[in-house]
Coordinates of C-alpha atoms and ligand atoms in Angstrom, one line a residue:
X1 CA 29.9 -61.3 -27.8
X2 CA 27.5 -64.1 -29.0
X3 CA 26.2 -64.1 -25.4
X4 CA 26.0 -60.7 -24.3
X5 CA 23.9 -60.5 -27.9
X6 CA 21.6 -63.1 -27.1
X7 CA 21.0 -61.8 -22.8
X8 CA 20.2 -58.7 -24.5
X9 CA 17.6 -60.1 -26.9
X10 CA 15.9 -62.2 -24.4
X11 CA 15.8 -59.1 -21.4
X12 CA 13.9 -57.6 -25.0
X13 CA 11.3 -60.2 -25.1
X14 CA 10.7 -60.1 -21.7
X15 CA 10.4 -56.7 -21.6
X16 CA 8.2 -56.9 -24.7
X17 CA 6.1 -60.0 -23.4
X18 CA 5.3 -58.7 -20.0
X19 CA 4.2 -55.6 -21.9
X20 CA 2.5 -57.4 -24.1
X21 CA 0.6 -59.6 -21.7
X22 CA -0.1 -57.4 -18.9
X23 CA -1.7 -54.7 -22.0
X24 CA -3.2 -56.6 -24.4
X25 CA -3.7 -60.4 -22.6
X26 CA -1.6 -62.1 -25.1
X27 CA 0.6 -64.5 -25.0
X28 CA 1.5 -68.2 -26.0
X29 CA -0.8 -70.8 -25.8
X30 CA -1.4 -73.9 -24.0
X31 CA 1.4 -76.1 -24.9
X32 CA 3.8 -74.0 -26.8
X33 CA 7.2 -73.4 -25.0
X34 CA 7.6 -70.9 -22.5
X35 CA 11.0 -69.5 -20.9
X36 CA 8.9 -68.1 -17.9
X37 CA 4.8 -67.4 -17.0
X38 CA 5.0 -63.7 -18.5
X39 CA 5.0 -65.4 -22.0
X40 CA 2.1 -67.7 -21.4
X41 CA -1.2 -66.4 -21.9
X42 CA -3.4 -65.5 -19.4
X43 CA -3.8 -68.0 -16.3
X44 CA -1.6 -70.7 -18.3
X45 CA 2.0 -70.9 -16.3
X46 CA 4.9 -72.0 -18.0
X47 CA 6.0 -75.5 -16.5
X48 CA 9.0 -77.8 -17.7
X49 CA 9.3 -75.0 -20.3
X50 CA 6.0 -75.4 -22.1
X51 CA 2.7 -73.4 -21.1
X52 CA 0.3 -75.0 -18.9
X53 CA -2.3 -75.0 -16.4
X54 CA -1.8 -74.6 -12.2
X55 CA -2.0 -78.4 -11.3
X56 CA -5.6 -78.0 -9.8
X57 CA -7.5 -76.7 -13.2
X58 CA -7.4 -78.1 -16.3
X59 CA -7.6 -76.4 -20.0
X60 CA -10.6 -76.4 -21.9
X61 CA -9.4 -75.6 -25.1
X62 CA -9.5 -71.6 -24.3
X63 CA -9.4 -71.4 -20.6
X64 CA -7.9 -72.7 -17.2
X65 CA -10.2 -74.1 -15.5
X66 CA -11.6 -75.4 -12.1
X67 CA -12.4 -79.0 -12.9
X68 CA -16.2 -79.0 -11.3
X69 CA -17.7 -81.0 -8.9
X70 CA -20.8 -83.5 -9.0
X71 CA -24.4 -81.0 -9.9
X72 CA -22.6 -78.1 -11.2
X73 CA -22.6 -77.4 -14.9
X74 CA -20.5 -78.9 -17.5
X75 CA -20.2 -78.7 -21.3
X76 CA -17.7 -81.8 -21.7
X77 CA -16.7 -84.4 -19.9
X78 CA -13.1 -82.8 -19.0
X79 CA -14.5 -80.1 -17.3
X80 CA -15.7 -82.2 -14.2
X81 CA -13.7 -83.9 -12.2
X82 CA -12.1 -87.1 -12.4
X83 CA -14.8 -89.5 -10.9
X84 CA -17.4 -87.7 -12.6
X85 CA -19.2 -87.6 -16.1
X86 CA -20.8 -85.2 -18.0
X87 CA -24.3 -85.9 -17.9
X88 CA -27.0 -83.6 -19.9
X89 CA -25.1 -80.6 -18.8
X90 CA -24.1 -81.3 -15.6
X91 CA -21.1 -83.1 -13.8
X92 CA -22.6 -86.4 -12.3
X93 CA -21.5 -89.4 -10.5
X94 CA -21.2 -92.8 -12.9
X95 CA -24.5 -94.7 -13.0
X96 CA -22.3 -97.4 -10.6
X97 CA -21.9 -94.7 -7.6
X98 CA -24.3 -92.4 -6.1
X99 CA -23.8 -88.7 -4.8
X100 CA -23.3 -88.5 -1.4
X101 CA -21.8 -85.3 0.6
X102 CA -20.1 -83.5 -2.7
X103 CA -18.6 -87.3 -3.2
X104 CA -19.5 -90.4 -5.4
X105 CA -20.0 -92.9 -3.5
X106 CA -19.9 -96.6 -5.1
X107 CA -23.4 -98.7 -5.4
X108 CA -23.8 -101.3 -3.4
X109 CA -24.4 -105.2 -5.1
X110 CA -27.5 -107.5 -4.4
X111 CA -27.5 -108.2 -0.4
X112 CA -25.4 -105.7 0.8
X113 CA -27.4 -103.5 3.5
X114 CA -28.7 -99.9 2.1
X115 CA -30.6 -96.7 3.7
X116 CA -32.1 -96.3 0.5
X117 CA -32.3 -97.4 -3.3
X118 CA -30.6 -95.0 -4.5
X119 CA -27.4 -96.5 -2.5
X120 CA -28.0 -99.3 -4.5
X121 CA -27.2 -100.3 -7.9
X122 CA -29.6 -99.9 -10.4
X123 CA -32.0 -102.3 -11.3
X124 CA -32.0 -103.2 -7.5
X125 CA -34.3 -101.7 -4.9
X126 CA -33.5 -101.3 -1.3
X127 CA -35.9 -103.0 0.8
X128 CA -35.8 -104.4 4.4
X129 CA -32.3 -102.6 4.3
X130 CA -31.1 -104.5 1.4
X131 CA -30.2 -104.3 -1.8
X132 CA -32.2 -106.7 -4.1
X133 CA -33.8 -107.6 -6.9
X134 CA -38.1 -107.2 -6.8
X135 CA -39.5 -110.3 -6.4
X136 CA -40.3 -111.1 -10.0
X137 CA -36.4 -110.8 -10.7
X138 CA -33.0 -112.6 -9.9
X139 CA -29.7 -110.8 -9.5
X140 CA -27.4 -112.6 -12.2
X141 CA -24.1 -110.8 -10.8
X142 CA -24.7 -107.9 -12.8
X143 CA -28.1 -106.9 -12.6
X144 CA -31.8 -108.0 -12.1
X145 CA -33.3 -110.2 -14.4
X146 CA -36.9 -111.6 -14.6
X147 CA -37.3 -115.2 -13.3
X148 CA -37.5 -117.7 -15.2
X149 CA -40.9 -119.8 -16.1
X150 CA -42.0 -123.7 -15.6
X151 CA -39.6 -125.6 -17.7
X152 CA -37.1 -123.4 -19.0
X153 CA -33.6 -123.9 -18.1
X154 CA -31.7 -122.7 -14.6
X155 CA -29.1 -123.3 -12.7
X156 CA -30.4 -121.7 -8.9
X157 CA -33.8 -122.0 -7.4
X158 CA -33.4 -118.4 -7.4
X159 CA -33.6 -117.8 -11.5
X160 CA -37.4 -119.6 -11.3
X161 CA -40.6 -117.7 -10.6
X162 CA -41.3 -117.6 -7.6
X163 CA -42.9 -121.7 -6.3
X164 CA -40.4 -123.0 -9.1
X165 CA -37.7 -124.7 -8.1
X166 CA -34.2 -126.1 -10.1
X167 CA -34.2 -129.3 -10.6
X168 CA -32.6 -131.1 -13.2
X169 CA -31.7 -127.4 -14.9
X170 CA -34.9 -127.0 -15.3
X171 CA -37.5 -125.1 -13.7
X172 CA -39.8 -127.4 -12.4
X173 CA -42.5 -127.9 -9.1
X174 CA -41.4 -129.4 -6.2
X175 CA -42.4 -133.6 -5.7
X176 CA -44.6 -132.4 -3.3
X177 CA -46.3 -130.3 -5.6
X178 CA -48.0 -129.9 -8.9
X179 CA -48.1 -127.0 -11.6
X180 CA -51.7 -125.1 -11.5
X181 CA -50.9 -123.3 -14.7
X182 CA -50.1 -120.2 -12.6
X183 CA -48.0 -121.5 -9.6
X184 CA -46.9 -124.5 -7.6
X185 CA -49.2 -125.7 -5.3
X186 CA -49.1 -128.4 -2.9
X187 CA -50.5 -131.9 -4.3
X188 CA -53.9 -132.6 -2.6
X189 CA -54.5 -135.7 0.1
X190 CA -57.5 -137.7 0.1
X191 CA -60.9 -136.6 -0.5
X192 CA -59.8 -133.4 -2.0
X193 CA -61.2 -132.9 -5.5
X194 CA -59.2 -133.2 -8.7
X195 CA -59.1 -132.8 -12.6
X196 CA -55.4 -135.0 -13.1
X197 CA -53.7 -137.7 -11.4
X198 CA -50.4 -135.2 -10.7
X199 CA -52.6 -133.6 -8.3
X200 CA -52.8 -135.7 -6.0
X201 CA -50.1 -137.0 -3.8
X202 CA -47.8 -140.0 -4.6
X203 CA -50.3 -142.8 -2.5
X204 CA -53.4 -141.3 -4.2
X205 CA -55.3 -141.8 -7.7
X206 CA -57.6 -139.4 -9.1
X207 CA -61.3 -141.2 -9.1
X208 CA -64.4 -139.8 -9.5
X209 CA -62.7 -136.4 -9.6
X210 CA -61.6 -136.9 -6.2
X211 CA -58.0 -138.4 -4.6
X212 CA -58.7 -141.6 -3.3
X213 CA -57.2 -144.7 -2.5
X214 CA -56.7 -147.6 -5.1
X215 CA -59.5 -150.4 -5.8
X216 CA -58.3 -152.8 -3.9
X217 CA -56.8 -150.3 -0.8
X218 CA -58.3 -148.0 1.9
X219 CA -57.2 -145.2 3.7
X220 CA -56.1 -145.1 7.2
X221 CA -54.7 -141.8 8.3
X222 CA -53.5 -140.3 5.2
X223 CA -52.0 -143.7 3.5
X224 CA -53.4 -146.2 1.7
X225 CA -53.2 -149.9 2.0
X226 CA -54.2 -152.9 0.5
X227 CA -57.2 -154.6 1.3
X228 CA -57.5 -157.9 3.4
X229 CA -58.4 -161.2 1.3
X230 CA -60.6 -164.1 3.1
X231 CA -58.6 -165.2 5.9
X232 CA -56.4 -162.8 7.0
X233 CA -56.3 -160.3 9.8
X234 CA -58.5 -157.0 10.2
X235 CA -59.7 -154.6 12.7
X236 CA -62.7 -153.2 10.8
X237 CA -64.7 -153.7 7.8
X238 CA -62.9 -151.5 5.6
X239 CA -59.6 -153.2 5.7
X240 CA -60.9 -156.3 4.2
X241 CA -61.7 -156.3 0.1
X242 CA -65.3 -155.5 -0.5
X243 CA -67.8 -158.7 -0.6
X244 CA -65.6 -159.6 2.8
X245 CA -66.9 -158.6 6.0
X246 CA -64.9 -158.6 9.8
X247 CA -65.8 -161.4 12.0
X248 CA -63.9 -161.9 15.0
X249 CA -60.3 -160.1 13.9
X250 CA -60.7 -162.3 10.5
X251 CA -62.1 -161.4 6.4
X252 CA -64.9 -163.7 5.7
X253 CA -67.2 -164.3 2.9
X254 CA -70.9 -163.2 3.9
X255 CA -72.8 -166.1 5.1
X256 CA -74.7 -166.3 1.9
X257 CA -71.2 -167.3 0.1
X258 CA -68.1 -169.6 0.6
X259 CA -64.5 -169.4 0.1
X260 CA -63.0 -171.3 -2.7
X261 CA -60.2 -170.4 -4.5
X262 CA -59.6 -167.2 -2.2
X263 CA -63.1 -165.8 -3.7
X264 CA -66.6 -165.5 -2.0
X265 CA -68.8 -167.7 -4.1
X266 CA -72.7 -167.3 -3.9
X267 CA -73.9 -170.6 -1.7
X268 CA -77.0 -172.6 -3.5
X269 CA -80.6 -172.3 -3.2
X270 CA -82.7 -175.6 -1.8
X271 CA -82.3 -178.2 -4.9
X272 CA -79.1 -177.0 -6.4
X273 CA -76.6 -179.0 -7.1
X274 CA -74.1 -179.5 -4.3
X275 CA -70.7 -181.8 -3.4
X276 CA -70.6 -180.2 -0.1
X277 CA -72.9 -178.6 2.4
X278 CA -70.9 -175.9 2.8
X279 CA -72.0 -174.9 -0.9
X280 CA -75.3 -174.7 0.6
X281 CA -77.2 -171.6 2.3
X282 CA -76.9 -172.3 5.8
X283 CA -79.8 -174.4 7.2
X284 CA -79.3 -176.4 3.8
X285 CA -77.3 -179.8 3.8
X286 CA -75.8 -181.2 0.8
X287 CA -77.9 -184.9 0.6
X288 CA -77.6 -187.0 -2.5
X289 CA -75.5 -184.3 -4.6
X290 CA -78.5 -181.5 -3.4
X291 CA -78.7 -178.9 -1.4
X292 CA -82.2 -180.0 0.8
X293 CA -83.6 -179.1 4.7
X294 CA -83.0 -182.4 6.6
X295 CA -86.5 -184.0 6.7
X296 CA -88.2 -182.5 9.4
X297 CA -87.7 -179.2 7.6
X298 CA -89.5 -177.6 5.0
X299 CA -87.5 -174.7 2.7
X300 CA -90.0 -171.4 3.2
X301 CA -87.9 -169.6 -0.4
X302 CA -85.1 -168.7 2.2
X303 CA -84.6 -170.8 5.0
X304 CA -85.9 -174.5 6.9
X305 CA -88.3 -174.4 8.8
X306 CA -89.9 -176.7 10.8
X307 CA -92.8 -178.6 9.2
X308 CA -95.9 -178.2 11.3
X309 CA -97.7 -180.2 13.1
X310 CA -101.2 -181.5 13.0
X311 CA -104.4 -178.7 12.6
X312 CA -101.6 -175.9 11.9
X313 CA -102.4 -174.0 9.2
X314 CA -100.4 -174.3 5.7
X315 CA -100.1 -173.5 2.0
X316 CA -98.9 -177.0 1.0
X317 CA -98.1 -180.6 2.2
X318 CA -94.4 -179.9 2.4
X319 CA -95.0 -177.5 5.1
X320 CA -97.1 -180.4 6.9
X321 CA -95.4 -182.9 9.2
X322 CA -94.6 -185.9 7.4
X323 CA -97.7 -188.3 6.6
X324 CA -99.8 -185.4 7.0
X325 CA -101.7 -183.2 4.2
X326 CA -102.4 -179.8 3.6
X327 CA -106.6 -179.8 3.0
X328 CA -108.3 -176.5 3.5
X329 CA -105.3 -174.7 4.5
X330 CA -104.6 -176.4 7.4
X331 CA -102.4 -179.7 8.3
X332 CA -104.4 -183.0 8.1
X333 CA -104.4 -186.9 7.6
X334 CA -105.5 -188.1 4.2
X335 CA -109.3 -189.5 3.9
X336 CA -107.9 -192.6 4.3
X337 CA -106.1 -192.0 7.6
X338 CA -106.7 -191.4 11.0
X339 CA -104.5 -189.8 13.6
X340 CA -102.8 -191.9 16.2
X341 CA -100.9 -188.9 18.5
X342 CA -98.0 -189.0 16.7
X343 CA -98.8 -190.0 12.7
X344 CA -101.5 -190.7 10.4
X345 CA -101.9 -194.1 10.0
X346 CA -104.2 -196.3 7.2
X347 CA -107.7 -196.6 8.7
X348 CA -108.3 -200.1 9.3
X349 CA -110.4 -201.5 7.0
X350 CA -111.8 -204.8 5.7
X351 CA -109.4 -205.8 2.5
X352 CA -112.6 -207.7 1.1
X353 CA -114.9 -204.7 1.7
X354 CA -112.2 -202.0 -0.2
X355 CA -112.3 -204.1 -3.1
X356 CA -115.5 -204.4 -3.3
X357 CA -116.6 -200.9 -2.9
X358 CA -114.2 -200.0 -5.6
X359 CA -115.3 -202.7 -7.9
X360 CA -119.4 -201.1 -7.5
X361 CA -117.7 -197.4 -8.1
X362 CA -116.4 -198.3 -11.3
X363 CA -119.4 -200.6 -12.2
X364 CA -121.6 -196.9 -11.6
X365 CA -119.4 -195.5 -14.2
Ligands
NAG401 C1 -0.2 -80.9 -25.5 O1 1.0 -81.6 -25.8 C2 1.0 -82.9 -25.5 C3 2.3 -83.5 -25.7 O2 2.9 -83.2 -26.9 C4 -0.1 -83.5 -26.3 O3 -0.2 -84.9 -26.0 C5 -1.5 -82.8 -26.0 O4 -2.5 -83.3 -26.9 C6 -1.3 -81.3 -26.3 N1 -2.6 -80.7 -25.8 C7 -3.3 -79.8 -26.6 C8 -4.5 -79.3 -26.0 O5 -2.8 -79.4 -27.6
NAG402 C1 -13.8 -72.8 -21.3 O1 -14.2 -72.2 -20.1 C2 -14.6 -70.8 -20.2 C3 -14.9 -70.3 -18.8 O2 -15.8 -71.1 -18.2 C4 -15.7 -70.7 -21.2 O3 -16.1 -69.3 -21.3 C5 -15.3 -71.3 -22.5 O4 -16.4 -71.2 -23.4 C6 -14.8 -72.7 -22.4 N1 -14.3 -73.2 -23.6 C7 -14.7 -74.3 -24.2 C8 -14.1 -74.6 -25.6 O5 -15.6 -75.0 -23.7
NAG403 C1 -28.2 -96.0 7.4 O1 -28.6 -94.8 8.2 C2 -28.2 -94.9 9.5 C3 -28.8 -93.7 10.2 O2 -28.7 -92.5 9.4 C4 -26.7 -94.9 9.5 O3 -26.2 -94.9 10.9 C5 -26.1 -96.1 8.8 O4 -24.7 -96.1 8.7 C6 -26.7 -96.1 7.4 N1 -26.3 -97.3 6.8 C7 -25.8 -97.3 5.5 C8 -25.5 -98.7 5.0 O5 -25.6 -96.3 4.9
NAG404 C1 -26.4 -110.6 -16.5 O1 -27.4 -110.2 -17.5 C2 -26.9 -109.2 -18.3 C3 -28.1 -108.8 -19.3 O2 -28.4 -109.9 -20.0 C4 -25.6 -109.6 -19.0 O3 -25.2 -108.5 -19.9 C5 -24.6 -109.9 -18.0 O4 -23.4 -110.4 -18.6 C6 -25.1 -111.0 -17.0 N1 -24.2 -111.2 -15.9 C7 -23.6 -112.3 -15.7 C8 -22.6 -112.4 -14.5 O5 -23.9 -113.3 -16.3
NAG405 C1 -68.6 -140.5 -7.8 O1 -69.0 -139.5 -7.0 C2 -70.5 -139.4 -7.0 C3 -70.8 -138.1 -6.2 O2 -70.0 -138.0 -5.1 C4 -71.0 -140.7 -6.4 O3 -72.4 -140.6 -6.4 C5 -70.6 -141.8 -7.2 O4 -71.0 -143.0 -6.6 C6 -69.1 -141.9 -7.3 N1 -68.7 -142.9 -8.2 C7 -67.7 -143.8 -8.0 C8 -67.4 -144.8 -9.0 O5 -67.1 -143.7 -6.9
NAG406 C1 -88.8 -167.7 5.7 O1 -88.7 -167.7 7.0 C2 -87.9 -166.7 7.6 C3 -87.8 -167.0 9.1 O2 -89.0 -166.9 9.7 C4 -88.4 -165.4 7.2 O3 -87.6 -164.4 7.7 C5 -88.5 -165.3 5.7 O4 -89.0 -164.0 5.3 C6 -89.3 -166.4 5.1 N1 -89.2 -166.4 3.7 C7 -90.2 -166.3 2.8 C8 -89.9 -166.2 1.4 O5 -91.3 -166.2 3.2
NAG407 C1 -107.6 -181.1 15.4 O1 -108.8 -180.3 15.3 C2 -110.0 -181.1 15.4 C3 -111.2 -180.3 15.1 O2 -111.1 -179.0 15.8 C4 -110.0 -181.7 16.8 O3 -111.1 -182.5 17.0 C5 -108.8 -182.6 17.1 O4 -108.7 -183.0 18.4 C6 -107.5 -181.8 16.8 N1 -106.4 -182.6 16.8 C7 -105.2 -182.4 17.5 C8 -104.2 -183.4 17.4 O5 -105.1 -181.3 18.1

């Protein structure tokens, strides 16, 4: 009885329902529950006995509807489909994929190959057919961040402007260069001008504005090395230190000094004081503690010289062979002299007559 009551008021409802819905486009709503599809209202289907959408739409609060794909227009986010978001009105891909073909297609990460920046993530640019950074950046795993400057801290050559490099977490030149104020540039060889010493390279000091060798070095190729003292081996003037000159494969002093005490001291004039003739200017010998021309010489200011002979001209009786004079500019015997061919000699005269004569001159005065 209970039964057939209850069959009767459910073929009612239908009845009523499917009038209902198929007159006036009523029926329940999404989610309320549903014996069959003719109570549900209009394209919601009743489904494990509550009113729902056909599994390919999706309710937007009033309607079924077709979930849309990537450029067509949206209102909320559940009206496009699942990989997409509702962007500004209209269903697009996430910002980590691109459209491609109706589809959204993932980004591609710094070095993968690309057509085309837009197949790479953003912040990256596609060039040479790969994604990457623009020069001024790094890619940090995530994105593209700008490189860091001289001095700030890193942890990949990659994360320093570009001539940078990591060293010591740190951005920092390379040895071989130095830090312009702009980049890195290569630290300068000899001759090259320069403002500081960390311009130049490791064997060179900045002198005179210029990278050069050390005081006591010279260059040879592009290194430096020290300077010869007296005594040692050379090839060429410039390997031995500077008052040395290259005789014969050896540093010696100039011949106007002498080595003592591995220095180049100045060698004495004609009556200097001497202990050796080797402290003398050459041509000078050390006699009797000075430096003097052995006795046939005279010293001219600069060298001996022979001391000339008879009727030569002259300036002074030094320059005069011995036991001759210098009278009238030329070389002579005294007044009381005569030549013999070889000296000058006393003239030969009567003792008793020279005394006399000099006993009336001073009997005149
Ligand atoms: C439908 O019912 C489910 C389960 O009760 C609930 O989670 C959901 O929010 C409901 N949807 C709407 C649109 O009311
Ligand atoms: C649901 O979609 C229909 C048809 O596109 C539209 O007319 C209606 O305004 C939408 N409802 C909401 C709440 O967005
Ligand atoms: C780039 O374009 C060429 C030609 O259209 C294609 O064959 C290739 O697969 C593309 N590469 C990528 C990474 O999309
Ligand atoms: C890269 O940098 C961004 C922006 O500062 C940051 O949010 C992200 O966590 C970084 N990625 C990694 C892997 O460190
Ligand atoms: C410095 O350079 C100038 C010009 O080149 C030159 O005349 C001068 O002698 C140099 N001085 C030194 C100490 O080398
Ligand atoms: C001394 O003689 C030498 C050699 O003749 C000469 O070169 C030099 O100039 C002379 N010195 C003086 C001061 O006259
Ligand atoms: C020197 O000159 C005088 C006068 O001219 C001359 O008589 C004499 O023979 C000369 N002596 C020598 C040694 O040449």
């Amino acid at each position: 009885m209970v039964l057939i009551f209850s069959l009767i008021i459910s073929a009612i409802s239908i009845l009523v329902g499917s009038v209902n819905y198929i007159s006036i486009n009523e029926g329940y709503t999404f989610n309320s529950t549903c014996r069959n599809s003719f109570e549900c209202r209009g394209k919601l289907i009743c489904l494990e006995g509550t009113c729902r959408c056909s599994v390919e739409l999706i309710w937007n609060g009033t309607n079924c509807i077709m979930r849309q794909m990537a450029g067509l227009q949206c209102t909320s986010q559940i009206e496009c489909q699942d990989d997409l978001l509702c962007v500004e009105g209209s269903c697009s891909c996430h910002e980590t994929h691109y459209l491609k073909d109706k589809q959204c297609i993932i980004r591609k990460q710094s070095s993968e190959v690309c057509n085309n920046t837009e197949e790479c993530l953003s912040t990256l640019l596609c060039h040479r057919h790969t994604c990457q950074c623009m020069s001024s950046d790094y890619w940090n795993g995530t994105t593209c961040r700008l490189r860091r400057e001289i001095n700030f801290p890193c942890k990949n050559r990659l994360q320093c402007k570009e001539t940078l490099d990591c060293r010591e977490n740190s951005c920092q030149c390379h040895d071989t260069d130095y830090w312009d104020g702009v980049y890195c540039v290569n630290r300068k060889a000899a001759g090259m001008p320069c403002s500081s010493q960390n311009e130049c390279q490791d064997d060179f000091r900045c002198l005179n504005e210029s990278c050069s060798c050390q005081m006591l070095e010279y260059l040879n190729g592009d290194k430096c090395f020290r300077r010869q003292m007296a005594g040692m081996h050379c090839t060429s003037q410039i390997e031995c230190q500077d008052d040395l000159l290259c005789v014969e494969g050896i540093c010696l002093c100039h011949e106007t000094h002498y080595l003592k005490d591995k220095q180049c001291i100045i060698r004495k004039q004609s009556n200097e004081l001497c202990s050796t003739t080797e402290e003398c200017l050459s041509t000078l010998v050390c006699h009797r503690h000075i430096c003097q021309c052995i006795s046939s010489d005279y010293w001219n200011g600069t060298t001996c010289k022979l001391r000339r002979e008879m009727n030569f001209s002259c300036k002074n009786r030094l320059q005069c062979r011995e036991t001759l004079d210098c009278r009238e500019n030329t070389c002579q015997c005294h007044d009381t002299d005569y030549w013999d061919g070889v000296y000058c000699v006393n003239r030969k005269v009567d003792e008793s007559n020279f005394l006399k004569y000099s006993y009336m001159k001073q009997i005149q005065k």
